[in-house]
């Protein structure tokens, strides 16, 4: 699992796997917004971070290494 850059602390996580369109729909739902707000009220540093798995990790790492000055 490779997380997208998020600039914050990560004190633990849970993983929800799915295709991008379904995850987009989940994160746009009222239920997700409610859970996000509840998390922000009760947890320090709560947040949601997208990421990649499988073949996506290699593709993402290639993007990162292409940006490193040589």
CSV table of N, CA, C and O in Angstrom, one decimal:
chain,number,residue,atom,x,y,z
A,1,UNK,N,0.8,-1.2,0.0
A,1,UNK,CA,0.0,0.0,0.0
A,1,UNK,C,0.9,1.2,0.0
A,1,UNK,O,1.8,1.3,0.8
A,2,UNK,N,0.7,2.1,-0.9
A,2,UNK,CA,1.4,3.4,-1.0
A,2,UNK,C,0.3,4.5,-0.9
A,2,UNK,O,-0.5,4.6,-1.7
A,3,UNK,N,0.4,5.3,0.2
A,3,UNK,CA,-0.5,6.4,0.4
A,3,UNK,C,-0.2,7.6,-0.5
A,3,UNK,O,1.0,7.9,-0.7
A,4,UNK,N,-1.2,8.3,-0.9
A,4,UNK,CA,-1.0,9.6,-1.5
A,4,UNK,C,-0.3,10.6,-0.5
A,4,UNK,O,-0.5,10.5,0.7
A,5,UNK,N,0.5,11.5,-1.0
A,5,UNK,CA,1.0,12.5,-0.1
A,5,UNK,C,-0.1,13.3,0.6
A,5,UNK,O,-1.1,13.6,0.0
A,6,UNK,N,0.1,13.4,1.9
A,6,UNK,CA,-1.0,14.1,2.7
A,6,UNK,C,-0.5,15.0,3.7
A,6,UNK,O,-1.3,15.8,4.3
A,7,UNK,N,0.8,15.1,4.0
A,7,UNK,CA,1.4,16.1,4.8
A,7,UNK,C,1.0,16.0,6.3
A,7,UNK,O,1.1,17.0,7.0
A,8,UNK,N,0.5,14.9,6.7
A,8,UNK,CA,0.1,14.8,8.1
A,8,UNK,C,0.6,13.6,8.9
A,8,UNK,O,1.3,12.8,8.3
A,9,UNK,N,0.2,13.5,10.1
A,9,UNK,CA,0.6,12.4,10.9
A,9,UNK,C,-0.3,11.2,10.6
A,9,UNK,O,-1.4,11.3,10.2
A,10,UNK,N,0.2,10.0,10.8
A,10,UNK,CA,-0.5,8.8,10.6
A,10,UNK,C,-0.3,7.9,11.8
A,10,UNK,O,0.7,7.3,12.0
A,11,UNK,N,-1.3,7.9,12.7
A,11,UNK,CA,-1.2,7.1,13.9
A,11,UNK,C,-1.9,5.8,13.9
A,11,UNK,O,-2.2,5.1,14.9
A,12,UNK,N,-2.3,5.3,12.7
A,12,UNK,CA,-3.0,4.1,12.4
A,12,UNK,C,-3.9,4.3,11.3
A,12,UNK,O,-4.1,5.4,10.8
A,13,UNK,N,-4.4,3.2,10.7
A,13,UNK,CA,-5.3,3.3,9.6
A,13,UNK,C,-6.2,2.1,9.5
A,13,UNK,O,-5.9,1.1,10.0
A,14,UNK,N,-7.2,2.2,8.7
A,14,UNK,CA,-8.0,1.1,8.2
A,14,UNK,C,-8.1,1.2,6.7
A,14,UNK,O,-8.0,2.3,6.1
A,15,UNK,N,-8.2,0.1,6.0
A,15,UNK,CA,-8.1,0.1,4.6
A,15,UNK,C,-9.4,-0.3,4.0
A,15,UNK,O,-10.0,-1.3,4.4
A,16,UNK,N,-9.9,0.5,3.1
A,16,UNK,CA,-11.1,0.2,2.3
A,16,UNK,C,-10.7,0.0,0.9
A,16,UNK,O,-10.2,1.0,0.3
A,17,UNK,N,-10.8,-1.1,0.3
A,17,UNK,CA,-10.4,-1.4,-1.1
A,17,UNK,C,-11.6,-1.4,-2.0
A,17,UNK,O,-12.7,-1.8,-1.7
A,18,UNK,N,-11.4,-0.9,-3.2
A,18,UNK,CA,-12.4,-0.8,-4.2
A,18,UNK,C,-11.9,-0.1,-5.5
A,18,UNK,O,-10.9,0.5,-5.4
A,19,UNK,N,-12.7,-0.1,-6.5
A,19,UNK,CA,-12.3,0.7,-7.7
A,19,UNK,C,-12.5,2.2,-7.4
A,19,UNK,O,-13.3,2.5,-6.6
A,20,UNK,N,-11.8,3.0,-8.2
A,20,UNK,CA,-11.8,4.4,-8.0
A,20,UNK,C,-13.2,5.0,-8.0
A,20,UNK,O,-13.6,5.9,-7.2
A,21,UNK,N,-14.1,4.6,-9.0
A,21,UNK,CA,-15.4,5.2,-9.1
A,21,UNK,C,-16.3,4.9,-7.9
A,21,UNK,O,-17.0,5.7,-7.4
A,22,UNK,N,-16.2,3.7,-7.4
A,22,UNK,CA,-16.9,3.3,-6.2
A,22,UNK,C,-16.4,4.0,-5.0
A,22,UNK,O,-17.2,4.4,-4.1
A,23,UNK,N,-15.1,4.2,-4.9
A,23,UNK,CA,-14.6,4.9,-3.7
A,23,UNK,C,-15.0,6.4,-3.8
A,23,UNK,O,-15.3,7.0,-2.8
A,24,UNK,N,-15.0,6.9,-5.0
A,24,UNK,CA,-15.4,8.3,-5.2
A,24,UNK,C,-16.8,8.5,-4.7
A,24,UNK,O,-17.2,9.4,-4.0
A,25,UNK,N,-17.7,7.5,-5.1
A,25,UNK,CA,-19.1,7.6,-4.7
A,25,UNK,C,-19.2,7.5,-3.2
A,25,UNK,O,-20.1,8.2,-2.6
A,26,UNK,N,-18.5,6.6,-2.6
A,26,UNK,CA,-18.5,6.4,-1.1
A,26,UNK,C,-18.1,7.8,-0.5
A,26,UNK,O,-18.9,8.2,0.4
A,27,UNK,N,-17.0,8.4,-0.9
A,27,UNK,CA,-16.6,9.6,-0.3
A,27,UNK,C,-17.5,10.8,-0.5
A,27,UNK,O,-17.4,11.8,0.2
A,28,UNK,N,-18.3,10.7,-1.5
A,28,UNK,CA,-19.3,11.8,-1.8
A,28,UNK,C,-20.6,11.6,-1.1
A,28,UNK,O,-21.5,12.5,-1.1
A,29,UNK,N,-20.8,10.5,-0.4
A,29,UNK,CA,-22.1,10.2,0.2
A,29,UNK,C,-22.2,10.9,1.6
A,29,UNK,O,-21.2,11.2,2.2
A,30,UNK,N,-23.5,11.1,1.9
A,30,UNK,CA,-23.8,11.8,3.2
A,30,UNK,C,-23.3,10.9,4.4
A,30,UNK,O,-22.9,11.5,5.4
A,31,UNK,N,-23.4,9.6,4.3
A,31,UNK,CA,-22.9,8.7,5.3
A,31,UNK,C,-21.5,8.9,5.6
A,31,UNK,O,-21.0,8.9,6.7
A,32,UNK,N,-20.7,9.0,4.5
A,32,UNK,CA,-19.2,9.2,4.7
A,32,UNK,C,-18.9,10.5,5.3
A,32,UNK,O,-18.1,10.6,6.2
A,33,UNK,N,-19.6,11.6,4.9
A,33,UNK,CA,-19.4,12.9,5.5
A,33,UNK,C,-19.8,12.8,7.0
A,33,UNK,O,-19.0,13.4,7.8
A,34,UNK,N,-20.8,12.1,7.4
A,34,UNK,CA,-21.2,12.0,8.8
A,34,UNK,C,-20.1,11.3,9.6
A,34,UNK,O,-19.7,11.7,10.7
A,35,UNK,N,-19.6,10.2,9.1
A,35,UNK,CA,-18.5,9.4,9.7
A,35,UNK,C,-17.2,10.3,9.8
A,35,UNK,O,-16.6,10.3,10.9
A,36,UNK,N,-17.0,11.0,8.8
A,36,UNK,CA,-15.8,11.9,8.8
A,36,UNK,C,-15.9,13.0,9.9
A,36,UNK,O,-14.9,13.2,10.6
A,37,UNK,N,-17.1,13.6,10.0
A,37,UNK,CA,-17.3,14.6,11.0
A,37,UNK,C,-17.2,14.0,12.4
A,37,UNK,O,-16.5,14.6,13.3
A,38,UNK,N,-17.8,12.8,12.6
A,38,UNK,CA,-17.7,12.2,13.9
A,38,UNK,C,-16.2,11.9,14.3
A,38,UNK,O,-15.8,12.0,15.4
A,39,UNK,N,-15.5,11.4,13.3
A,39,UNK,CA,-14.1,11.1,13.5
A,39,UNK,C,-13.3,12.4,13.9
A,39,UNK,O,-12.5,12.4,14.8
A,40,UNK,N,-13.5,13.5,13.2
A,40,UNK,CA,-12.9,14.7,13.5
A,40,UNK,C,-13.2,15.2,14.9
A,40,UNK,O,-12.4,15.8,15.6
A,41,UNK,N,-14.4,15.0,15.4
A,41,UNK,CA,-14.8,15.4,16.7
A,41,UNK,C,-14.2,14.5,17.8
A,41,UNK,O,-14.1,15.0,18.9
A,42,UNK,N,-13.9,13.3,17.5
A,42,UNK,CA,-13.6,12.4,18.6
A,42,UNK,C,-12.1,11.8,18.5
A,42,UNK,O,-11.7,11.2,19.5
A,43,UNK,N,-11.4,12.1,17.4
A,43,UNK,CA,-10.1,11.6,17.2
A,43,UNK,C,-9.1,12.7,16.9
A,43,UNK,O,-9.4,13.6,16.2
A,44,UNK,N,-7.9,12.6,17.4
A,44,UNK,CA,-6.9,13.6,17.0
A,44,UNK,C,-6.3,13.2,15.7
A,44,UNK,O,-5.9,12.1,15.4
A,45,UNK,N,-6.3,14.2,14.8
A,45,UNK,CA,-5.6,14.0,13.5
A,45,UNK,C,-6.4,13.0,12.5
A,45,UNK,O,-5.8,12.4,11.7
A,46,UNK,N,-7.7,12.9,12.7
A,46,UNK,CA,-8.4,12.0,11.8
A,46,UNK,C,-8.5,12.6,10.4
A,46,UNK,O,-8.5,13.8,10.2
A,47,UNK,N,-8.5,11.7,9.4
A,47,UNK,CA,-8.5,12.1,8.0
A,47,UNK,C,-8.7,10.9,7.1
A,47,UNK,O,-8.6,9.8,7.5
A,48,UNK,N,-8.9,11.2,5.9
A,48,UNK,CA,-9.0,10.1,4.8
A,48,UNK,C,-7.9,10.4,3.8
A,48,UNK,O,-7.7,11.5,3.3
A,49,UNK,N,-7.2,9.4,3.5
A,49,UNK,CA,-6.1,9.5,2.5
A,49,UNK,C,-6.2,8.4,1.4
A,49,UNK,O,-6.4,7.2,1.8
A,50,UNK,N,-6.2,8.8,0.2
A,50,UNK,CA,-6.3,7.8,-0.9
A,50,UNK,C,-4.9,7.2,-1.1
A,50,UNK,O,-3.9,7.7,-0.6
A,51,UNK,N,-4.8,6.0,-1.8
A,51,UNK,CA,-3.5,5.4,-2.0
A,51,UNK,C,-3.7,4.4,-3.2
A,51,UNK,O,-4.7,4.3,-3.8
A,52,UNK,N,-2.6,3.7,-3.4
A,52,UNK,CA,-2.6,2.7,-4.5
A,52,UNK,C,-2.1,1.4,-4.0
A,52,UNK,O,-1.3,1.3,-3.0
A,53,UNK,N,-2.5,0.3,-4.6
A,53,UNK,CA,-2.0,-1.0,-4.3
A,53,UNK,C,-1.6,-1.8,-5.6
A,53,UNK,O,-1.8,-1.2,-6.7
A,54,UNK,N,-1.0,-2.9,-5.5
A,54,UNK,CA,-0.7,-3.8,-6.6
A,54,UNK,C,0.2,-3.1,-7.6
A,54,UNK,O,1.2,-2.4,-7.3
A,55,UNK,N,-0.1,-3.2,-8.9
A,55,UNK,CA,0.6,-2.5,-10.0
A,55,UNK,C,0.7,-1.0,-9.8
A,55,UNK,O,1.7,-0.4,-10.3
A,56,UNK,N,-0.3,-0.4,-9.2
A,56,UNK,CA,-0.3,1.0,-9.0
A,56,UNK,C,0.9,1.5,-8.2
A,56,UNK,O,1.3,2.6,-8.4
A,57,UNK,N,1.4,0.7,-7.3
A,57,UNK,CA,2.6,1.1,-6.5
A,57,UNK,C,3.8,1.3,-7.4
A,57,UNK,O,4.5,2.4,-7.2
A,58,UNK,N,4.1,0.4,-8.2
A,58,UNK,CA,5.2,0.6,-9.1
A,58,UNK,C,5.1,1.8,-10.0
A,58,UNK,O,6.0,2.6,-10.2
A,59,UNK,N,3.9,2.0,-10.6
A,59,UNK,CA,3.6,3.2,-11.4
A,59,UNK,C,3.8,4.5,-10.6
A,59,UNK,O,4.4,5.4,-11.1
A,60,UNK,N,3.3,4.5,-9.4
A,60,UNK,CA,3.4,5.7,-8.6
A,60,UNK,C,4.9,5.9,-8.2
A,60,UNK,O,5.4,7.1,-8.2
A,61,UNK,N,5.6,4.9,-7.8
A,61,UNK,CA,7.1,5.0,-7.5
A,61,UNK,C,7.8,5.6,-8.7
A,61,UNK,O,8.8,6.4,-8.6
A,62,UNK,N,7.5,5.1,-9.9
A,62,UNK,CA,8.1,5.6,-11.1
A,62,UNK,C,7.9,7.1,-11.3
A,62,UNK,O,8.9,7.9,-11.6
A,63,UNK,N,6.7,7.6,-11.0
A,63,UNK,CA,6.4,9.0,-11.0
A,63,UNK,C,7.3,9.8,-10.0
A,63,UNK,O,7.8,10.9,-10.3
A,64,UNK,N,7.4,9.2,-8.8
A,64,UNK,CA,8.2,9.9,-7.8
A,64,UNK,C,9.7,9.9,-8.2
A,64,UNK,O,10.3,11.0,-8.1
A,65,UNK,N,10.2,8.8,-8.7
A,65,UNK,CA,11.6,8.8,-9.0
A,65,UNK,C,12.0,9.7,-10.2
A,65,UNK,O,13.0,10.3,-10.3
A,66,UNK,N,11.0,9.9,-11.1
A,66,UNK,CA,11.2,10.8,-12.3
A,66,UNK,C,11.3,12.3,-11.8
A,66,UNK,O,11.9,13.1,-12.5
A,67,UNK,N,10.8,12.6,-10.7
A,67,UNK,CA,10.8,13.9,-10.2
A,67,UNK,C,12.1,14.3,-9.3
A,67,UNK,O,12.3,15.4,-9.0
A,68,UNK,N,12.9,13.2,-9.0
A,68,UNK,CA,14.1,13.4,-8.2
A,68,UNK,C,15.2,13.9,-9.2
A,68,UNK,O,15.5,13.3,-10.2
A,69,UNK,N,15.8,15.1,-8.8
A,69,UNK,CA,16.9,15.7,-9.7
A,69,UNK,C,18.0,14.7,-9.7
A,69,UNK,O,18.4,14.1,-8.7
A,70,UNK,N,18.6,14.5,-10.9
A,70,UNK,CA,19.6,13.5,-11.1
A,70,UNK,C,20.9,14.1,-11.3
A,70,UNK,O,22.0,13.7,-11.4
